[in-house]
Coordinates of C-alpha atoms and ligand atoms in Angstrom, one line a residue:
M1 CA -13.2 -5.6 11.7
Y2 CA -10.9 -5.8 8.7
D3 CA -12.7 -5.4 5.5
Y4 CA -11.7 -8.0 3.1
N5 CA -13.3 -11.0 1.1
E6 CA -13.0 -14.0 3.2
K7 CA -14.8 -16.2 0.8
A8 CA -12.2 -15.4 -2.1
V9 CA -9.3 -15.9 0.2
R10 CA -10.7 -19.5 1.2
E11 CA -11.0 -20.2 -2.5
Q12 CA -7.4 -19.2 -3.4
L13 CA -5.9 -21.0 -0.3
K14 CA -7.0 -24.2 -2.2
C15 CA -4.5 -23.3 -5.0
H16 CA -1.9 -21.2 -3.5
D17 CA 0.3 -21.6 -0.3
S18 CA 1.0 -18.0 0.1
F19 CA -0.5 -14.8 -1.6
Y20 CA -1.4 -11.3 -1.5
L21 CA -4.9 -10.2 -2.4
Y22 CA -5.6 -6.7 -3.4
D23 CA -9.3 -5.8 -3.8
E24 CA -10.5 -3.5 -6.7
R25 CA -13.7 -2.4 -4.6
I26 CA -11.8 -1.1 -1.6
I27 CA -9.1 0.7 -3.9
K28 CA -11.9 2.5 -5.6
K29 CA -13.7 3.2 -2.4
H30 CA -10.6 5.2 -1.0
I31 CA -9.8 6.7 -4.3
N32 CA -13.4 7.9 -4.1
E33 CA -13.0 9.5 -0.9
L34 CA -9.9 11.1 -1.9
K35 CA -11.5 12.6 -4.9
E36 CA -14.5 13.5 -3.2
G37 CA -12.3 15.6 -0.5
F38 CA -9.8 17.0 -3.0
K39 CA -12.3 18.1 -5.9
N40 CA -10.0 21.0 -7.3
E41 CA -6.6 19.2 -6.9
T42 CA -4.7 16.9 -9.0
I43 CA -4.2 13.3 -7.2
I44 CA -1.2 11.2 -7.9
Y45 CA -0.6 7.9 -6.9
S46 CA 3.0 6.9 -5.3
V47 CA 3.6 3.9 -7.3
K48 CA 6.5 2.7 -5.2
N49 CA 4.2 1.3 -2.5
N50 CA 2.4 -1.0 -4.7
P51 CA 3.0 -1.3 -8.5
N52 CA 0.9 -4.4 -9.0
T53 CA -0.1 -4.3 -12.7
H54 CA -3.9 -4.5 -11.9
V55 CA -3.5 -1.9 -9.2
L56 CA -2.1 0.2 -11.5
D57 CA -4.6 0.0 -14.0
T58 CA -7.3 0.7 -11.5
V59 CA -5.6 3.8 -10.2
F60 CA -4.8 5.2 -13.5
S61 CA -7.9 4.6 -15.0
S62 CA -9.9 6.6 -12.2
G63 CA -8.3 9.8 -13.2
I64 CA -5.5 9.5 -10.7
G65 CA -1.8 10.4 -12.0
A66 CA 1.5 8.9 -11.0
D67 CA 4.2 10.2 -8.3
A68 CA 7.2 8.1 -9.7
A69 CA 10.2 7.3 -7.7
S70 CA 12.2 5.7 -10.4
L71 CA 12.6 5.5 -14.4
A72 CA 10.8 2.3 -14.2
E73 CA 7.8 4.0 -12.6
V74 CA 7.7 6.5 -15.0
Y75 CA 7.2 4.1 -17.8
Y76 CA 4.6 2.1 -15.9
A77 CA 2.6 5.4 -16.1
Y78 CA 3.8 6.2 -19.3
D79 CA 3.1 3.0 -21.0
R80 CA -0.4 3.3 -19.8
G81 CA -1.0 6.2 -21.7
L82 CA -0.7 9.1 -18.9
P83 CA 0.1 12.3 -20.3
K84 CA 3.4 14.1 -19.5
D85 CA 1.6 16.4 -16.9
M86 CA 0.2 13.6 -15.0
I87 CA 3.5 11.9 -14.4
Y88 CA 5.9 13.5 -11.7
F89 CA 9.4 12.1 -11.4
S90 CA 10.8 12.7 -7.9
C91 CA 13.7 11.1 -6.3
P92 CA 17.3 12.1 -5.2
G93 CA 20.0 10.6 -7.2
K94 CA 18.6 10.5 -10.8
T95 CA 21.1 9.2 -13.1
I96 CA 21.8 11.1 -16.6
K97 CA 20.1 8.0 -18.2
D98 CA 17.1 8.7 -16.1
I99 CA 16.8 12.2 -17.1
E100 CA 17.6 11.5 -20.7
E101 CA 14.7 9.0 -20.9
S102 CA 12.4 10.7 -18.7
I103 CA 12.5 14.4 -20.0
D104 CA 9.8 14.0 -22.5
K105 CA 7.6 11.7 -20.8
A106 CA 7.2 13.1 -17.2
V107 CA 7.6 16.3 -15.3
I108 CA 10.9 16.1 -13.6
I109 CA 11.1 17.3 -10.0
A110 CA 14.6 18.1 -9.7
D111 CA 16.1 16.9 -6.3
S112 CA 19.2 19.2 -6.2
I113 CA 21.0 21.9 -7.9
N114 CA 23.6 19.6 -9.6
E115 CA 20.6 18.1 -11.1
I116 CA 19.2 21.1 -12.4
K117 CA 22.7 21.6 -14.1
V118 CA 22.5 18.1 -15.7
I119 CA 19.1 18.7 -17.1
Q120 CA 20.4 22.0 -18.3
T121 CA 23.1 20.2 -20.3
I122 CA 20.7 17.7 -21.7
A123 CA 18.2 20.5 -22.7
E124 CA 20.9 22.4 -24.3
A125 CA 22.2 19.7 -26.5
R126 CA 18.6 18.9 -27.6
N127 CA 18.0 22.9 -28.1
I128 CA 14.8 22.6 -26.0
H129 CA 13.5 24.4 -22.9
V130 CA 12.3 22.3 -20.1
N131 CA 9.8 23.2 -17.1
V132 CA 11.3 21.4 -14.2
G133 CA 9.8 21.3 -10.5
M134 CA 12.2 21.6 -7.6
R135 CA 11.9 19.6 -4.5
I136 CA 12.2 22.2 -1.5
N137 CA 13.4 21.4 1.9
P138 CA 11.3 23.9 3.5
D139 CA 12.3 26.3 6.4
F140 CA 9.5 24.7 8.7
S141 CA 8.7 21.4 10.3
F142 CA 6.0 19.2 9.5
F143 CA 4.9 19.2 13.2
G144 CA 4.5 22.5 15.2
E145 CA 6.4 25.8 14.6
G146 CA 9.8 24.2 14.3
K147 CA 12.3 25.3 11.7
G148 CA 13.6 23.5 8.9
S149 CA 16.2 20.7 9.4
P150 CA 19.1 18.8 7.3
S151 CA 17.9 16.3 4.8
K152 CA 18.9 14.3 1.8
F153 CA 15.7 15.4 0.0
G154 CA 15.3 18.5 -2.0
V155 CA 17.1 22.1 -2.1
D156 CA 17.0 24.0 1.0
E157 CA 14.4 27.0 1.0
D158 CA 16.9 29.8 0.9
Q159 CA 19.2 28.0 -1.6
A160 CA 16.3 27.3 -4.0
I161 CA 15.0 31.3 -3.9
A162 CA 18.7 32.2 -4.4
F163 CA 18.9 30.0 -7.6
I164 CA 15.7 30.8 -9.0
K165 CA 16.2 34.4 -8.6
N166 CA 19.5 34.3 -10.5
N167 CA 18.7 31.4 -12.5
S168 CA 21.7 30.8 -14.9
C169 CA 20.2 27.6 -16.6
S170 CA 18.9 29.2 -19.7
N171 CA 17.2 26.4 -20.8
I172 CA 15.3 25.5 -17.5
I173 CA 12.1 27.2 -16.3
I174 CA 11.4 26.4 -12.7
N175 CA 7.5 26.3 -12.6
G176 CA 6.6 24.1 -9.6
I177 CA 7.4 23.0 -6.2
H178 CA 7.3 19.8 -4.4
V179 CA 7.7 19.0 -0.8
H180 CA 7.1 15.6 1.2
L181 CA 8.3 15.6 4.8
H182 CA 6.4 12.9 6.5
S183 CA 3.9 10.0 6.0
Q184 CA 1.4 8.1 8.0
E185 CA -0.2 11.1 10.0
L186 CA -3.6 10.4 11.5
S187 CA -4.1 13.8 13.0
A188 CA -6.2 16.2 10.8
D189 CA -5.2 19.3 12.8
I190 CA -1.3 18.3 12.1
L191 CA -2.0 17.7 8.5
S192 CA -3.9 20.8 8.1
G193 CA -1.1 22.8 10.0
Y194 CA 1.3 21.3 7.3
H195 CA -0.9 22.1 4.4
K196 CA -1.3 25.9 5.6
K197 CA 2.8 26.3 6.0
M198 CA 2.8 25.0 2.2
F199 CA 0.8 27.6 1.1
A200 CA 2.9 30.2 2.9
L201 CA 5.9 28.7 1.4
A202 CA 4.6 29.0 -2.2
R203 CA 4.0 32.4 -1.5
R204 CA 7.2 33.1 -0.1
I205 CA 9.0 31.5 -2.9
Q206 CA 7.2 33.6 -5.6
D207 CA 7.4 36.6 -3.6
K208 CA 11.3 36.1 -3.0
S209 CA 12.4 34.8 -6.2
G210 CA 9.9 36.1 -8.9
A211 CA 9.0 32.5 -9.9
T212 CA 5.7 31.9 -11.3
L213 CA 4.6 28.4 -9.8
D214 CA 2.4 26.5 -12.2
Y215 CA 1.9 24.0 -9.5
I216 CA 2.4 23.2 -5.8
N217 CA 2.8 19.6 -4.9
F218 CA 1.8 19.3 -1.4
G219 CA 3.3 15.5 -1.0
S220 CA 1.5 13.2 1.2
G221 CA 1.4 12.5 4.7
L222 CA -2.4 10.8 4.8
G223 CA -2.4 8.2 7.0
I224 CA -4.3 5.0 7.3
T225 CA -5.3 2.8 10.5
F226 CA -2.5 0.2 11.4
A227 CA -3.2 -0.9 15.0
E228 CA -6.9 -1.6 16.1
S229 CA -6.5 1.3 18.4
N230 CA -5.7 3.9 15.7
K231 CA -8.5 6.3 15.0
P232 CA -9.0 6.9 11.3
L233 CA -7.9 10.3 9.7
N234 CA -10.6 12.6 9.3
L235 CA -10.1 13.3 5.5
S236 CA -13.1 15.6 5.3
A237 CA -11.7 18.0 7.9
V238 CA -8.3 18.1 6.2
A239 CA -9.9 18.5 2.6
A240 CA -12.3 21.4 4.1
S241 CA -9.3 23.2 5.6
F242 CA -7.4 22.8 2.5
E243 CA -10.3 24.0 0.3
A244 CA -10.4 27.4 2.5
E245 CA -6.5 27.8 2.0
R246 CA -6.9 27.2 -1.6
A247 CA -9.8 29.9 -2.1
E248 CA -7.6 32.7 -0.4
Y249 CA -4.5 31.7 -2.5
I250 CA -6.2 31.5 -6.1
K251 CA -7.3 35.1 -5.4
D252 CA -3.7 36.1 -6.2
H253 CA -2.7 33.0 -8.1
P254 CA -5.7 32.0 -10.1
D255 CA -3.8 29.5 -12.6
T256 CA -2.0 27.4 -10.0
R257 CA -2.5 23.6 -9.9
F258 CA -2.5 21.8 -6.7
I259 CA -1.3 18.3 -6.5
I260 CA -2.0 15.8 -3.6
E261 CA 0.4 12.7 -3.4
S262 CA -0.9 9.4 -1.8
G263 CA 0.5 5.9 -1.5
R264 CA -1.0 4.0 1.3
Y265 CA -4.5 6.1 1.5
M266 CA -5.3 4.3 -1.9
S267 CA -3.9 0.7 -1.5
G268 CA -3.0 0.0 2.2
K269 CA -6.1 -1.2 3.4
A270 CA -7.2 -3.0 0.1
G271 CA -4.8 -5.7 0.6
I272 CA -4.2 -8.9 2.7
Y273 CA -1.5 -11.4 3.1
A274 CA -2.7 -15.0 3.3
A275 CA -0.3 -18.0 4.4
K276 CA -1.2 -21.6 4.4
V277 CA -0.7 -23.7 7.6
I278 CA 1.8 -26.2 6.4
D279 CA 2.9 -28.0 9.5
R280 CA 2.5 -28.0 13.2
K281 CA 4.2 -29.6 16.2
V282 CA 4.4 -29.5 20.2
S283 CA 7.7 -28.8 21.5
Y284 CA 8.4 -29.1 25.2
G285 CA 4.6 -28.3 25.8
K286 CA 4.5 -25.2 23.3
N287 CA 2.1 -25.3 20.2
F288 CA 4.0 -24.3 17.2
V289 CA 2.0 -23.5 13.7
I290 CA 4.4 -23.3 10.9
L291 CA 3.2 -21.2 7.9
K292 CA 4.3 -20.8 4.2
N293 CA 6.6 -17.5 3.8
T294 CA 6.2 -15.3 6.5
L295 CA 9.2 -13.1 7.1
N296 CA 10.2 -13.8 3.2
G297 CA 6.4 -13.5 2.2
F298 CA 5.4 -10.5 4.1
A299 CA 8.4 -9.0 6.2
R300 CA 6.8 -6.1 8.1
P301 CA 5.1 -8.1 10.6
S302 CA 8.3 -10.0 11.5
V303 CA 10.3 -6.6 11.4
A304 CA 7.7 -5.3 14.3
R305 CA 8.2 -8.3 16.2
M306 CA 12.2 -8.2 15.9
L307 CA 11.9 -4.5 17.2
A308 CA 9.6 -5.6 20.3
A309 CA 12.4 -8.3 20.8
V310 CA 15.3 -5.8 20.6
T311 CA 13.6 -3.2 22.4
G312 CA 12.4 -5.5 25.3
G313 CA 9.0 -5.5 24.3
E314 CA 8.7 -1.6 24.7
E315 CA 7.1 0.2 21.5
P316 CA 9.9 2.3 20.1
E317 CA 8.1 5.8 19.8
I318 CA 9.4 6.6 16.5
M319 CA 7.8 5.1 13.2
Y320 CA 10.2 4.2 10.6
E321 CA 8.1 4.4 7.6
P322 CA 7.5 2.5 5.5
M323 CA 9.6 -0.3 7.2
Y324 CA 8.1 0.2 10.7
T325 CA 4.7 1.6 12.0
G326 CA 4.3 0.3 15.5
R327 CA 4.4 -3.1 17.2
S328 CA 0.7 -3.8 16.8
S329 CA 0.3 -2.8 13.1
F330 CA -1.0 -6.0 11.7
Q331 CA -3.9 -8.3 12.8
F332 CA -3.6 -12.2 12.4
L333 CA -6.9 -13.6 11.5
P334 CA -7.5 -17.3 11.4
I335 CA -8.9 -19.2 8.3
T336 CA -10.5 -22.3 9.8
D337 CA -13.7 -24.1 10.7
N338 CA -12.2 -24.9 13.9
T339 CA -13.6 -23.1 16.9
E340 CA -11.6 -24.4 19.9
T341 CA -9.0 -22.4 20.7
E342 CA -5.2 -23.0 21.9
T343 CA -2.4 -20.8 22.6
V344 CA 0.1 -20.9 19.5
T345 CA 3.4 -19.6 18.2
L346 CA 3.1 -18.7 14.6
V347 CA 6.4 -19.2 12.7
G348 CA 7.3 -19.3 9.0
C349 CA 9.1 -22.1 7.0
L350 CA 12.5 -20.1 6.8
C351 CA 15.7 -21.7 8.1
T352 CA 16.1 -19.1 10.9
G353 CA 14.8 -19.1 14.3
T354 CA 13.8 -15.5 14.1
D355 CA 11.2 -16.1 11.5
V356 CA 8.4 -15.7 14.2
I357 CA 5.3 -13.6 13.6
A358 CA 3.4 -14.1 16.8
Q359 CA 4.1 -15.5 20.1
D360 CA 1.8 -17.2 22.3
I361 CA -1.4 -16.0 21.0
V362 CA -4.9 -17.4 21.3
M363 CA -6.3 -18.7 18.2
P364 CA -8.6 -21.4 16.9
H365 CA -6.7 -24.7 16.7
L366 CA -5.0 -24.6 13.1
E367 CA -4.3 -27.7 11.2
P368 CA -2.4 -27.9 7.6
G369 CA -4.4 -26.4 4.9
D370 CA -6.0 -23.8 7.2
G371 CA -4.8 -20.3 6.9
I372 CA -3.7 -17.1 8.5
V373 CA -4.7 -13.6 7.0
I374 CA -2.4 -10.6 7.8
T375 CA -4.0 -7.4 7.5
N376 CA -2.8 -4.0 6.0
A377 CA -0.8 -5.8 3.2
G378 CA -2.0 -3.3 0.4
A379 CA 1.0 -0.9 0.7
Y380 CA 4.7 -1.3 1.4
A381 CA 4.3 -4.9 1.6
A382 CA 5.0 -7.2 -1.2
V383 CA 7.8 -4.8 -2.4
M384 CA 9.6 -4.3 0.8
T385 CA 9.9 -8.2 1.3
P386 CA 13.2 -10.0 0.8
M387 CA 11.6 -12.8 -1.2
Q388 CA 14.5 -14.3 -2.6
F389 CA 15.8 -15.5 0.9
A390 CA 16.4 -19.5 0.9
S391 CA 14.9 -19.5 -2.7
L392 CA 11.5 -20.4 -1.7
E393 CA 8.6 -20.1 -3.8
K394 CA 7.2 -16.5 -4.0
P395 CA 3.6 -15.6 -2.8
A396 CA 1.4 -15.1 -5.6
E397 CA 0.1 -11.6 -6.1
L398 CA -3.8 -12.0 -6.8
F399 CA -6.2 -9.3 -7.8
L400 CA -9.8 -9.4 -7.0
K401 CA -12.0 -7.6 -9.4
E402 CA -15.4 -6.1 -8.4
D403 CA -17.0 -8.7 -10.2
G404 CA -15.7 -11.2 -8.2
T405 CA -13.0 -12.6 -10.8
V406 CA -9.3 -13.2 -9.6
L407 CA -6.5 -12.1 -11.7
S408 CA -2.9 -13.3 -11.2
Ligands
PLP1 C1 6.6 7.4 -0.8 C2 6.0 8.8 -1.1 C3 4.7 9.3 -1.1 C4 3.5 8.2 -0.4 O1 3.6 8.2 0.8 P1 2.3 7.5 1.4 O2 2.4 7.6 2.7 O3 2.3 6.4 0.9 O4 1.0 8.3 1.0 C5 4.5 10.5 -1.4 N1 5.5 11.3 -1.8 C6 6.9 11.0 -1.7 C7 7.7 12.0 -2.1 C8 7.2 9.8 -1.3 O5 8.4 9.4 -1.5

């Protein structure tokens, strides 16, 4: 059973044709799980997955920092009073403006050697010294024993070591590293294996380059259940293995800070998307239920169906995060008082025939005014949807507080 507040959804369907509802109680529950597991680590929230104002307020007031993927996201955290060492700005292709504006507000994680040189020019002009982190493309793979592979992210491990060793940028101190290779992992063994390789990487970089690393940012990877058949990640097992590695590591490096990033683990299961039934019809014997804003309200269920259509119904084995997780990643829950069932096709109100979210499924008979709730809509949902298509009214983004009030 998907945990959400059906009563609040029914209430909001009276005044909104389509909306997201994020639940403070569930966000806090997941934050507490992370804090309980990673007691000695700094946890930061990947803002890009859901930058809703009330979600950010909840997260940042819980002692969680920010993983910012743009200058705007740096400001979301900075304007809420987060100190510089709780805001990490990591993305490829930062502009000069991005760096000039963020340099005193966030810890910049440089994504390339060129970027470090740009930071050097700015630091030199301001006559300041800057601690900069480096995103590393390590010489190992997330899974198993594989070696490194080409990537647009970060600096290859050997290049990073060579650069730090002979650092010619006199205003730059490289004092931290960041790696993020993979999202949505549900195997505790695989995640723990990755963490082990990260501890070894930090040792290698320090040994070979002479750097002192004040922090190691392990990135994310923490997965959440999508399909009903998914087995939840055993977070306590991941955390216990991490703690064992950390205890060893700090024997040699007692002042290191450890950073864990997460987006979806905090917010993903805390959101639903609701679309109202606007119309229905029978066409050549087939029941169609027409919903408000599907592809243009919450795109990923339509993307999943599109992929099923173009691959002949076979589930592509590869996830394409955060656009595609799997074919059965979303459940469609009817909001109606009718109990008698029928076979229906659920479509949206766009002027394209591909705006279908479910075909020939059995549902209670839905009438205009009823609704459909789509699950797993708290992360990479509203932000990844082409809401401007056909200039339809956009879904509302609502926030259900623990005390039951709803904020828009
Ligand atoms: C998007 C992103 C994350 C968050 O990933 P989740 O799967 O949502 O936890 C973490 N780190 C980096 C660098 C990212 O780009």
